[in-house]
Amino acid sequence: MIRFLAIRLSLLLALVAAPFAARAQDAPAGGTPAVTAEKPAPYDARLLRLSEILGSVHYLRTVCKDKTADSWRQLMQHLLDKEAGNEAQRRARMTAAFNRGYRTFASVYTACTAAAVVADERYRAEGATLASEITARFGN
């Protein structure tokens, strides 16, 4: 069964309906998770890309001083809690993907520009598509 369905609606709404408020101008908390045998889910590659998108959007929203910027990090935490649980390696891969997305844009944008706004819109659209595809193909 796929646990991803638990957050699909909130993630889709956030990705699609979250306009910018301002326009152009790595270890998990709570200690070490228990080690368990990890079986990769068939949608893990897509989930890693979604994690990277969340990191990218989080950075873009932060650099553009959007008041809801932290909600993207919170969505990622919720995704980690639901999808990775106590699977340390899976959690680490998803966290690394989120951080990679964040750092990639941090190395390019130091200020909110028109290009940053366009990138945000495109990444949110890709994220919404990924979330829909994952749940349509692998959901119950």
Short mmCIF file of N, CA and C in Angstrom, two decimals:
data_model
loop_
_atom_site.label_atom_id
_atom_site.label_comp_id
_atom_site.label_asym_id
_atom_site.label_seq_id
_atom_site.Cartn_x
_atom_site.Cartn_y
_atom_site.Cartn_z
N MET A 1 0.83 -1.19 0.00
CA MET A 1 0.00 0.00 0.00
C MET A 1 0.87 1.25 0.00
N ILE A 2 0.40 2.25 -0.58
CA ILE A 2 1.17 3.49 -0.68
C ILE A 2 0.73 4.45 0.42
N ARG A 3 1.70 4.97 1.13
CA ARG A 3 1.41 5.92 2.20
C ARG A 3 1.30 7.33 1.67
N PHE A 4 1.73 7.52 0.45
CA PHE A 4 1.79 8.85 -0.16
C PHE A 4 0.42 9.51 -0.25
N LEU A 5 -0.64 8.74 -0.33
CA LEU A 5 -1.99 9.30 -0.47
C LEU A 5 -2.36 10.20 0.69
N ALA A 6 -1.78 9.97 1.84
CA ALA A 6 -2.12 10.76 3.02
C ALA A 6 -1.81 12.23 2.85
N ILE A 7 -0.84 12.57 2.00
CA ILE A 7 -0.50 13.98 1.86
C ILE A 7 -0.75 14.51 0.45
N ARG A 8 -1.29 13.71 -0.43
CA ARG A 8 -1.48 14.11 -1.82
C ARG A 8 -2.26 15.41 -1.94
N LEU A 9 -3.41 15.50 -1.30
CA LEU A 9 -4.26 16.67 -1.45
C LEU A 9 -3.57 17.93 -0.99
N SER A 10 -2.95 17.92 0.19
CA SER A 10 -2.30 19.12 0.68
C SER A 10 -1.12 19.51 -0.20
N LEU A 11 -0.39 18.54 -0.70
CA LEU A 11 0.75 18.83 -1.56
C LEU A 11 0.29 19.39 -2.90
N LEU A 12 -0.73 18.79 -3.49
CA LEU A 12 -1.25 19.30 -4.76
C LEU A 12 -1.77 20.72 -4.62
N LEU A 13 -2.52 20.96 -3.56
CA LEU A 13 -3.04 22.31 -3.35
C LEU A 13 -1.92 23.31 -3.16
N ALA A 14 -0.91 22.94 -2.42
CA ALA A 14 0.21 23.84 -2.19
C ALA A 14 0.98 24.11 -3.48
N LEU A 15 1.21 23.08 -4.27
CA LEU A 15 1.98 23.24 -5.49
C LEU A 15 1.23 24.04 -6.54
N VAL A 16 -0.06 23.83 -6.66
CA VAL A 16 -0.82 24.47 -7.72
C VAL A 16 -1.33 25.85 -7.32
N ALA A 17 -1.77 25.99 -6.09
CA ALA A 17 -2.49 27.20 -5.71
C ALA A 17 -1.69 28.16 -4.85
N ALA A 18 -0.39 28.08 -4.86
CA ALA A 18 0.42 28.90 -3.97
C ALA A 18 1.12 30.03 -4.73
N PRO A 19 0.44 31.13 -5.01
CA PRO A 19 1.10 32.23 -5.70
C PRO A 19 2.08 32.94 -4.77
N PHE A 20 3.04 33.62 -5.37
CA PHE A 20 4.00 34.37 -4.58
C PHE A 20 3.32 35.54 -3.88
N ALA A 21 3.73 35.81 -2.65
CA ALA A 21 3.26 37.00 -1.95
C ALA A 21 4.10 38.19 -2.40
N ALA A 22 5.38 37.97 -2.65
CA ALA A 22 6.26 39.03 -3.15
C ALA A 22 6.78 38.61 -4.52
N ARG A 23 6.75 39.49 -5.47
CA ARG A 23 7.21 39.17 -6.83
C ARG A 23 8.56 39.79 -7.09
N ALA A 24 9.09 39.59 -8.28
CA ALA A 24 10.47 39.86 -8.66
C ALA A 24 11.08 41.09 -8.03
N GLN A 25 11.86 41.49 -7.73
CA GLN A 25 12.74 42.54 -7.21
C GLN A 25 14.06 41.83 -7.21
N ASP A 26 21.40 18.12 8.02
CA ASP A 26 20.83 17.22 7.19
C ASP A 26 20.45 16.03 8.06
N ALA A 27 20.48 15.90 9.35
CA ALA A 27 20.03 14.69 10.07
C ALA A 27 18.65 14.94 10.64
N PRO A 28 17.77 13.92 10.66
CA PRO A 28 16.44 14.10 11.20
C PRO A 28 16.45 14.38 12.70
N ALA A 29 15.48 15.20 13.12
CA ALA A 29 15.35 15.52 14.55
C ALA A 29 14.82 14.31 15.29
N GLY A 30 15.06 14.27 16.56
CA GLY A 30 14.50 13.22 17.38
C GLY A 30 15.38 11.99 17.51
N GLY A 31 16.64 12.10 17.17
CA GLY A 31 17.54 10.97 17.35
C GLY A 31 17.65 10.12 16.11
N THR A 32 18.34 9.00 16.26
CA THR A 32 18.59 8.10 15.16
C THR A 32 17.42 7.15 14.99
N PRO A 33 16.87 7.05 13.77
CA PRO A 33 15.77 6.12 13.57
C PRO A 33 16.24 4.68 13.69
N ALA A 34 15.31 3.80 14.03
CA ALA A 34 15.64 2.38 14.14
C ALA A 34 15.99 1.84 12.75
N VAL A 35 16.93 0.92 12.71
CA VAL A 35 17.35 0.33 11.45
C VAL A 35 16.41 -0.82 11.11
N THR A 36 15.85 -0.76 9.90
CA THR A 36 14.98 -1.82 9.43
C THR A 36 15.37 -2.18 8.01
N ALA A 37 14.94 -3.33 7.56
CA ALA A 37 15.19 -3.73 6.18
C ALA A 37 14.35 -2.82 5.28
N GLU A 38 15.01 -2.25 4.29
CA GLU A 38 14.32 -1.31 3.42
C GLU A 38 14.10 -1.92 2.05
N LYS A 39 12.87 -1.90 1.63
CA LYS A 39 12.52 -2.38 0.31
C LYS A 39 12.13 -1.16 -0.51
N PRO A 40 12.83 -0.90 -1.61
CA PRO A 40 12.50 0.29 -2.39
C PRO A 40 11.09 0.21 -2.97
N ALA A 41 10.41 1.32 -2.89
CA ALA A 41 9.08 1.40 -3.49
C ALA A 41 9.25 1.65 -4.99
N PRO A 42 8.32 1.20 -5.80
CA PRO A 42 8.45 1.39 -7.24
C PRO A 42 8.39 2.85 -7.67
N TYR A 43 7.95 3.71 -6.79
CA TYR A 43 7.84 5.13 -7.11
C TYR A 43 8.95 5.97 -6.46
N ASP A 44 9.98 5.33 -5.93
CA ASP A 44 11.03 6.05 -5.21
C ASP A 44 11.74 7.09 -6.07
N ALA A 45 12.03 6.79 -7.32
CA ALA A 45 12.72 7.76 -8.18
C ALA A 45 11.88 9.03 -8.32
N ARG A 46 10.59 8.85 -8.50
CA ARG A 46 9.69 10.01 -8.62
C ARG A 46 9.61 10.77 -7.29
N LEU A 47 9.61 10.01 -6.21
CA LEU A 47 9.55 10.62 -4.88
C LEU A 47 10.80 11.44 -4.59
N LEU A 48 11.95 10.96 -5.05
CA LEU A 48 13.19 11.72 -4.88
C LEU A 48 13.15 13.00 -5.69
N ARG A 49 12.62 12.93 -6.91
CA ARG A 49 12.49 14.15 -7.72
C ARG A 49 11.53 15.12 -7.04
N LEU A 50 10.45 14.63 -6.48
CA LEU A 50 9.51 15.48 -5.77
C LEU A 50 10.18 16.14 -4.56
N SER A 51 11.01 15.40 -3.87
CA SER A 51 11.75 15.95 -2.73
C SER A 51 12.67 17.07 -3.19
N GLU A 52 13.33 16.87 -4.32
CA GLU A 52 14.22 17.90 -4.87
C GLU A 52 13.43 19.15 -5.25
N ILE A 53 12.26 18.95 -5.83
CA ILE A 53 11.40 20.08 -6.19
C ILE A 53 10.98 20.85 -4.95
N LEU A 54 10.62 20.15 -3.89
CA LEU A 54 10.22 20.82 -2.65
C LEU A 54 11.37 21.68 -2.10
N GLY A 55 12.59 21.17 -2.17
CA GLY A 55 13.75 21.94 -1.73
C GLY A 55 13.96 23.18 -2.59
N SER A 56 13.78 23.02 -3.89
CA SER A 56 13.94 24.15 -4.81
C SER A 56 12.90 25.24 -4.54
N VAL A 57 11.65 24.81 -4.42
CA VAL A 57 10.58 25.78 -4.17
C VAL A 57 10.76 26.44 -2.80
N HIS A 58 11.20 25.67 -1.82
CA HIS A 58 11.45 26.26 -0.50
C HIS A 58 12.48 27.38 -0.60
N TYR A 59 13.57 27.13 -1.32
CA TYR A 59 14.58 28.18 -1.47
C TYR A 59 14.03 29.38 -2.24
N LEU A 60 13.37 29.13 -3.36
CA LEU A 60 12.85 30.23 -4.18
C LEU A 60 11.86 31.08 -3.40
N ARG A 61 11.01 30.44 -2.62
CA ARG A 61 10.05 31.19 -1.80
C ARG A 61 10.76 31.98 -0.71
N THR A 62 11.83 31.42 -0.17
CA THR A 62 12.58 32.12 0.86
C THR A 62 13.28 33.34 0.29
N VAL A 63 13.95 33.18 -0.85
CA VAL A 63 14.68 34.30 -1.45
C VAL A 63 13.73 35.41 -1.90
N CYS A 64 12.50 35.04 -2.24
CA CYS A 64 11.51 36.04 -2.65
C CYS A 64 10.66 36.53 -1.48
N LYS A 65 11.10 36.17 -0.27
CA LYS A 65 10.48 36.65 0.97
C LYS A 65 8.96 36.38 1.04
N ASP A 66 8.59 35.19 0.60
CA ASP A 66 7.20 34.78 0.69
C ASP A 66 6.90 34.36 2.13
N LYS A 67 5.79 34.80 2.67
CA LYS A 67 5.45 34.51 4.06
C LYS A 67 5.18 33.03 4.30
N THR A 68 4.86 32.29 3.26
CA THR A 68 4.57 30.86 3.40
C THR A 68 5.77 29.99 3.02
N ALA A 69 6.95 30.56 2.90
CA ALA A 69 8.13 29.82 2.46
C ALA A 69 8.40 28.59 3.32
N ASP A 70 8.24 28.71 4.62
CA ASP A 70 8.55 27.59 5.50
C ASP A 70 7.58 26.42 5.34
N SER A 71 6.42 26.68 4.77
CA SER A 71 5.45 25.59 4.59
C SER A 71 6.00 24.50 3.67
N TRP A 72 6.92 24.85 2.78
CA TRP A 72 7.50 23.86 1.86
C TRP A 72 8.44 22.92 2.62
N ARG A 73 9.17 23.45 3.56
CA ARG A 73 10.01 22.59 4.40
C ARG A 73 9.12 21.70 5.27
N GLN A 74 8.04 22.26 5.76
CA GLN A 74 7.11 21.47 6.57
C GLN A 74 6.45 20.36 5.75
N LEU A 75 6.12 20.66 4.48
CA LEU A 75 5.58 19.62 3.60
C LEU A 75 6.59 18.50 3.42
N MET A 76 7.86 18.87 3.28
CA MET A 76 8.90 17.87 3.14
C MET A 76 9.01 17.02 4.39
N GLN A 77 8.94 17.65 5.54
CA GLN A 77 9.00 16.90 6.80
C GLN A 77 7.82 15.93 6.89
N HIS A 78 6.66 16.39 6.48
CA HIS A 78 5.48 15.53 6.50
C HIS A 78 5.66 14.36 5.52
N LEU A 79 6.22 14.64 4.36
CA LEU A 79 6.49 13.59 3.38
C LEU A 79 7.48 12.57 3.94
N LEU A 80 8.52 13.06 4.60
CA LEU A 80 9.50 12.16 5.23
C LEU A 80 8.84 11.29 6.29
N ASP A 81 8.02 11.91 7.12
CA ASP A 81 7.36 11.16 8.19
C ASP A 81 6.45 10.07 7.63
N LYS A 82 5.73 10.36 6.55
CA LYS A 82 4.78 9.40 5.99
C LYS A 82 5.47 8.35 5.12
N GLU A 83 6.46 8.76 4.34
CA GLU A 83 7.07 7.85 3.38
C GLU A 83 8.29 7.11 3.90
N ALA A 84 9.11 7.77 4.69
CA ALA A 84 10.36 7.14 5.14
C ALA A 84 10.20 6.48 6.50
N GLY A 85 9.34 7.02 7.34
CA GLY A 85 9.14 6.43 8.66
C GLY A 85 10.46 6.20 9.37
N ASN A 86 10.74 4.94 9.68
CA ASN A 86 12.00 4.61 10.36
C ASN A 86 13.01 3.97 9.41
N GLU A 87 12.85 4.22 8.12
CA GLU A 87 13.80 3.71 7.12
C GLU A 87 14.91 4.74 6.93
N ALA A 88 15.99 4.56 7.65
CA ALA A 88 17.06 5.56 7.70
C ALA A 88 17.66 5.88 6.33
N GLN A 89 17.90 4.87 5.52
CA GLN A 89 18.51 5.13 4.21
C GLN A 89 17.57 5.87 3.28
N ARG A 90 16.31 5.50 3.32
CA ARG A 90 15.32 6.18 2.47
C ARG A 90 15.17 7.63 2.91
N ARG A 91 15.09 7.85 4.21
CA ARG A 91 15.00 9.20 4.76
C ARG A 91 16.22 10.02 4.34
N ALA A 92 17.39 9.43 4.40
CA ALA A 92 18.62 10.13 4.03
C ALA A 92 18.62 10.50 2.54
N ARG A 93 18.15 9.59 1.69
CA ARG A 93 18.08 9.88 0.25
C ARG A 93 17.11 11.02 -0.04
N MET A 94 15.96 10.98 0.61
CA MET A 94 14.96 12.04 0.38
C MET A 94 15.45 13.38 0.90
N THR A 95 16.09 13.36 2.06
CA THR A 95 16.65 14.60 2.63
C THR A 95 17.74 15.15 1.73
N ALA A 96 18.59 14.28 1.21
CA ALA A 96 19.66 14.72 0.31
C ALA A 96 19.07 15.33 -0.96
N ALA A 97 18.00 14.76 -1.47
CA ALA A 97 17.36 15.31 -2.67
C ALA A 97 16.78 16.70 -2.37
N PHE A 98 16.12 16.86 -1.23
CA PHE A 98 15.58 18.17 -0.84
C PHE A 98 16.72 19.19 -0.74
N ASN A 99 17.80 18.81 -0.07
CA ASN A 99 18.93 19.72 0.10
C ASN A 99 19.60 20.05 -1.23
N ARG A 100 19.67 19.08 -2.12
CA ARG A 100 20.24 19.31 -3.45
C ARG A 100 19.42 20.35 -4.21
N GLY A 101 18.10 20.23 -4.15
CA GLY A 101 17.23 21.22 -4.80
C GLY A 101 17.42 22.60 -4.21
N TYR A 102 17.50 22.67 -2.89
CA TYR A 102 17.70 23.95 -2.21
C TYR A 102 19.03 24.57 -2.63
N ARG A 103 20.10 23.79 -2.55
CA ARG A 103 21.45 24.32 -2.84
C ARG A 103 21.62 24.70 -4.30
N THR A 104 20.98 23.96 -5.18
CA THR A 104 21.09 24.28 -6.61
C THR A 104 20.61 25.69 -6.89
N PHE A 105 19.48 26.05 -6.34
CA PHE A 105 18.96 27.39 -6.58
C PHE A 105 19.69 28.43 -5.73
N ALA A 106 20.17 28.05 -4.59
CA ALA A 106 20.94 28.98 -3.76
C ALA A 106 22.23 29.39 -4.46
N SER A 107 22.76 28.51 -5.31
CA SER A 107 23.99 28.83 -6.02
C SER A 107 23.73 29.73 -7.23
N VAL A 108 22.48 29.86 -7.64
CA VAL A 108 22.14 30.65 -8.82
C VAL A 108 21.47 31.97 -8.46
N TYR A 109 20.54 31.95 -7.53
CA TYR A 109 19.75 33.14 -7.19
C TYR A 109 20.09 33.64 -5.79
N THR A 110 20.52 34.89 -5.74
CA THR A 110 20.76 35.53 -4.44
C THR A 110 19.70 36.59 -4.17
N ALA A 111 18.88 36.86 -5.17
CA ALA A 111 17.79 37.82 -5.04
C ALA A 111 16.61 37.32 -5.85
N CYS A 112 15.44 37.78 -5.50
CA CYS A 112 14.25 37.39 -6.23
C CYS A 112 14.22 38.14 -7.57
N THR A 113 14.20 37.39 -8.63
CA THR A 113 14.17 37.97 -9.98
C THR A 113 12.97 37.40 -10.73
N ALA A 114 12.72 37.95 -11.89
CA ALA A 114 11.64 37.42 -12.72
C ALA A 114 11.91 35.95 -13.07
N ALA A 115 13.18 35.63 -13.32
CA ALA A 115 13.55 34.25 -13.64
C ALA A 115 13.28 33.32 -12.45
N ALA A 116 13.50 33.79 -11.23
CA ALA A 116 13.24 32.99 -10.04
C ALA A 116 11.74 32.71 -9.91
N VAL A 117 10.93 33.70 -10.22
CA VAL A 117 9.48 33.53 -10.15
C VAL A 117 9.02 32.50 -11.18
N VAL A 118 9.57 32.59 -12.39
CA VAL A 118 9.22 31.62 -13.44
C VAL A 118 9.67 30.22 -13.03
N ALA A 119 10.87 30.10 -12.49
CA ALA A 119 11.38 28.79 -12.04
C ALA A 119 10.45 28.21 -10.98
N ASP A 120 10.02 29.04 -10.05
CA ASP A 120 9.10 28.58 -9.00
C ASP A 120 7.82 28.04 -9.62
N GLU A 121 7.26 28.77 -10.56
CA GLU A 121 6.00 28.34 -11.18
C GLU A 121 6.19 27.02 -11.91
N ARG A 122 7.29 26.88 -12.63
CA ARG A 122 7.55 25.65 -13.39
C ARG A 122 7.79 24.46 -12.46
N TYR A 123 8.52 24.69 -11.39
CA TYR A 123 8.79 23.59 -10.46
C TYR A 123 7.52 23.17 -9.74
N ARG A 124 6.69 24.13 -9.37
CA ARG A 124 5.42 23.76 -8.73
C ARG A 124 4.55 22.96 -9.68
N ALA A 125 4.52 23.33 -10.96
CA ALA A 125 3.73 22.59 -11.95
C ALA A 125 4.28 21.17 -12.10
N GLU A 126 5.61 21.03 -12.16
CA GLU A 126 6.21 19.70 -12.27
C GLU A 126 5.90 18.87 -11.02
N GLY A 127 5.97 19.50 -9.86
CA GLY A 127 5.67 18.80 -8.61
C GLY A 127 4.23 18.33 -8.55
N ALA A 128 3.31 19.18 -9.00
CA ALA A 128 1.90 18.80 -9.01
C ALA A 128 1.67 17.62 -9.96
N THR A 129 2.34 17.65 -11.10
CA THR A 129 2.22 16.55 -12.06
C THR A 129 2.77 15.26 -11.47
N LEU A 130 3.94 15.35 -10.83
CA LEU A 130 4.53 14.17 -10.20
C LEU A 130 3.62 13.60 -9.12
N ALA A 131 3.10 14.46 -8.28
CA ALA A 131 2.22 13.99 -7.20
C ALA A 131 0.99 13.30 -7.77
N SER A 132 0.43 13.85 -8.83
CA SER A 132 -0.74 13.23 -9.46
C SER A 132 -0.39 11.89 -10.09
N GLU A 133 0.75 11.84 -10.78
CA GLU A 133 1.16 10.60 -11.42
C GLU A 133 1.45 9.50 -10.40
N ILE A 134 2.12 9.86 -9.32
CA ILE A 134 2.45 8.86 -8.30
C ILE A 134 1.18 8.26 -7.71
N THR A 135 0.25 9.11 -7.36
CA THR A 135 -0.97 8.60 -6.73
C THR A 135 -1.87 7.89 -7.73
N ALA A 136 -1.90 8.36 -8.99
CA ALA A 136 -2.73 7.70 -9.99
C ALA A 136 -2.20 6.31 -10.32
N ARG A 137 -0.88 6.19 -10.42
CA ARG A 137 -0.29 4.92 -10.81
C ARG A 137 -0.11 3.96 -9.64
N PHE A 138 0.25 4.48 -8.47
CA PHE A 138 0.62 3.60 -7.36
C PHE A 138 -0.36 3.67 -6.20
N GLY A 139 -1.35 4.55 -6.26
CA GLY A 139 -2.30 4.69 -5.17
C GLY A 139 -3.29 3.53 -5.16
N ASN A 140 -4.10 3.51 -4.14
CA ASN A 140 -5.10 2.43 -3.99
C ASN A 140 -6.24 2.64 -4.92
#
